[in-house]
Amino acid sequence: MGALLLVLLLVAASYGQPHFVEVARELGIDFVHHNGASPHKRLPETNGAGSAFLDYDGDGDWDLYLVNSGDMERGRGAASNQLFCNDGRTFARMDGAAGAPGTSYGMGVTAADYDGDGDPDLYLTAWGPDQFYRREGSGYVDATAEAGLGHAGWTTSAVAYDYDLDGDLDLFAAQYVRFVLGEQPWCGREDMGLRFYCDPRVFASTADILYRNEGYGVFAEVGHQAGITHKGNGLGAVAGDFDGDGDPDLYVANDLTPNFHYVNQGDGTFAETGLLAGTALSADGASQAGMGVDAGDLDHDGDLDLFVTNYQLENNGLYRNDGSFYSEISFKAGLGDLSLNYLGFGTGFFDADHDGDLDLFVGNGHVHDNIEEYDELVTYAQQAQIFRNEGVGVFREVTAESGPAFAAFYVVRGSSFGDIDQDGDLDIAVANNGRRFALLRNDGDKGHYLTVALQGRQIIGTRLYLWAGGRRQFREVKAGSGFLSTSQRDPVFGLGTAERVERLEIHWPAGGVQVLEDVAANQRLRVVEE
């Protein structure tokens, strides 16, 4: 085993090291998140906000939508959401976010084609009424009322997925806690005269919402009849076919309540199985402060594993999919100890060095802006972390080796992934609470790659299997993951030293399977559903 690990390490090193540089303002993105922070320490102030990579104008480049928040009492003011259009070299800010500026105290965004016309629509989550913007003509129009949306609770992360396999995208909206302005209690250290944001357990938990798409982006709330009835403190969510039975399941990271693992029963209902599956709690049986979440096949066994970020002194959780059950392996995988002094939010699996293994990004930042006044071991702004997958289910932290962008300190909330310069690697959008947005471009030397640009009746939920260099890789297309955010739709495969793909299988949600063989590496391959 030791000799195998050494060989894998040497092979991985030959692919080069990712090198990230922060380029937001250089490329024309000058965005500052406004949270309206007040001495009252109102809980929503410390939770926003998110971002989305989307092809707004259909030119093939990934544009960027950024959510703002504003002030909880005075409203948005000048703190509008922003849409930045990518021309392949720089980004240009679209006036009025092309018609989608946001009106509520913003949290997150899920970008997806809800009405089936081929354009990305926007579902915005918020403290206050959520909003729905439909892509029409030269921009966006507010279609919230028409779509049957506008829930006025506190919605955090959202996921677009076709849970009933009828061909259009349904919508899951995670709900945090019941927070009423002016009713928050005083929390803090009375002996030091320090007030800080309350533990979510001070507030009432709320039930998440499932909306069924009735056609053309008009929704009906169906959570109760579908079995989405449990109350938790929902922050992160991700969908995927976790059990491999052909329909999409759902995982929800809850803050200090057990995480939810909803298994799709195939009849329009879900069964919550988190305790049975082993994904509800930590390895020692505790509810943790689940924030961000992602799903990916980290060990090349063809199923989706789960990763959840948590609070300081709680390890981030890595749940390996073993078939019917999951094993929490964060310490065994080299991730447990390295997360204890951080507070994680946005996260995601991606192949940073194109060696064929999914690496891991964790964006960190505390929720208490005065944490340093009473805890000398922790800072408010924190370094993000990047972990290289060594190919045997073990990760190694390479933060210090990954360029100047990882030497900086952030207050990360949402993070999303998109190839901003079409060079075949994924760059990282980092939304910072109450601070300037950061865009981390990957300029390092990497192995070969293949990006697959899908065009079909429904793309979310498509499963792709790729054979190259003697092994198989697996991706599932999703809309909504990490925390409050949406990454680019096109999957990217790292190929290492392989210059050609032996076989690519595309399993469309509608049931068709397309097979391509002997595909050249280092291209964006466009595939149209047959």
Coordinates of N, CA and C in Angstrom, one line a residue, residues 28-29 31 52-57 62-68 80-86 91-102 109 111 120 122 135 138-140:
G28 N -12.7 43.4 -14.3 CA -13.8 44.3 -14.4 C -14.9 44.0 -13.4
I29 N -14.7 43.2 -12.4 CA -15.7 42.9 -11.4 C -15.4 43.6 -10.1
F31 N -17.3 44.4 -7.1 CA -18.5 44.1 -6.3 C -18.2 44.0 -4.9
A52 N -23.6 32.7 -9.0 CA -24.0 31.7 -10.0 C -23.2 32.0 -11.3
F53 N -22.6 30.9 -11.8 CA -22.1 31.0 -13.2 C -23.2 30.5 -14.1
L54 N -23.4 31.3 -15.2 CA -24.5 31.0 -16.1 C -24.1 31.6 -17.5
D55 N -24.6 31.0 -18.6 CA -24.4 31.6 -19.9 C -25.6 32.5 -20.2
Y56 N -25.6 33.7 -19.7 CA -26.7 34.6 -19.8 C -27.1 34.9 -21.3
D57 N -26.1 35.1 -22.1 CA -26.3 35.6 -23.5 C -26.1 34.5 -24.5
W62 N -18.9 31.9 -19.7 CA -19.6 31.8 -18.4 C -19.7 33.2 -17.8
D63 N -20.9 33.7 -17.7 CA -21.2 35.0 -17.1 C -21.4 34.7 -15.6
L64 N -21.5 35.8 -14.8 CA -21.5 35.7 -13.3 C -22.5 36.6 -12.7
Y65 N -23.4 36.0 -11.9 CA -24.5 36.7 -11.2 C -24.1 36.7 -9.7
L66 N -24.1 37.9 -9.1 CA -23.7 38.0 -7.7 C -24.9 38.6 -6.9
V67 N -25.2 38.0 -5.8 CA -26.3 38.4 -4.9 C -25.8 39.4 -3.8
N68 N -26.6 40.4 -3.6 CA -26.3 41.4 -2.6 C -27.5 41.2 -1.5
S80 N -27.8 46.5 -5.0 CA -28.5 45.6 -5.9 C -27.6 44.4 -6.2
N81 N -28.3 43.3 -6.7 CA -27.5 42.2 -7.3 C -26.9 42.7 -8.6
Q82 N -25.8 42.0 -9.0 CA -25.1 42.4 -10.2 C -24.9 41.2 -11.2
L83 N -25.1 41.5 -12.5 CA -24.8 40.5 -13.5 C -23.6 41.0 -14.3
F84 N -22.6 40.2 -14.4 CA -21.4 40.6 -15.2 C -21.3 39.6 -16.4
C85 N -21.2 40.3 -17.6 CA -21.2 39.5 -18.8 C -19.8 39.3 -19.3
N86 N -19.4 38.0 -19.6 CA -18.1 37.6 -19.9 C -18.0 37.6 -21.4
F91 N -15.0 41.1 -18.0 CA -16.4 41.1 -17.6 C -17.0 42.5 -17.7
A92 N -18.2 42.7 -18.1 CA -18.8 44.0 -18.2 C -20.1 43.9 -17.4
R93 N -20.3 44.9 -16.5 CA -21.5 44.9 -15.7 C -22.7 45.3 -16.5
M94 N -23.8 44.6 -16.4 CA -25.0 44.8 -17.1 C -25.9 45.8 -16.3
D95 N -26.4 46.8 -16.9 CA -27.2 47.8 -16.2 C -28.4 47.1 -15.5
G96 N -28.6 47.4 -14.3 CA -29.8 46.9 -13.6 C -29.8 45.4 -13.5
A97 N -28.6 44.7 -13.6 CA -28.5 43.3 -13.6 C -29.4 42.7 -14.7
A98 N -29.5 43.4 -15.8 CA -30.4 43.0 -17.0 C -31.8 42.7 -16.6
G99 N -32.3 43.5 -15.6 CA -33.7 43.3 -15.1 C -33.9 42.4 -13.9
A100 N -32.8 42.0 -13.3 CA -32.9 41.1 -12.2 C -32.1 41.6 -11.0
P101 N -32.4 42.8 -10.5 CA -31.6 43.4 -9.4 C -31.8 42.9 -8.0
G102 N -32.9 42.1 -7.8 CA -33.3 41.7 -6.5 C -34.0 42.8 -5.7
V109 N -28.8 32.1 -5.0 CA -29.3 32.1 -6.4 C -29.1 30.7 -7.0
A111 N -29.5 29.2 -10.8 CA -29.7 29.5 -12.2 C -29.9 28.2 -13.0
P120 N -31.2 30.5 -19.2 CA -31.1 30.3 -17.7 C -32.0 31.3 -17.0
L122 N -33.6 32.7 -13.1 CA -33.0 32.9 -11.8 C -34.0 32.8 -10.7
R135 N -35.9 34.6 -18.0 CA -35.1 35.1 -19.1 C -36.0 35.3 -20.3
S138 N -34.3 40.6 -24.2 CA -32.9 41.0 -24.0 C -32.5 41.0 -22.6
G139 N -33.3 40.5 -21.7 CA -32.9 40.4 -20.3 C -33.9 39.6 -19.4
Y140 N -34.1 40.0 -18.2 CA -35.0 39.3 -17.3 C -36.2 40.1 -16.9

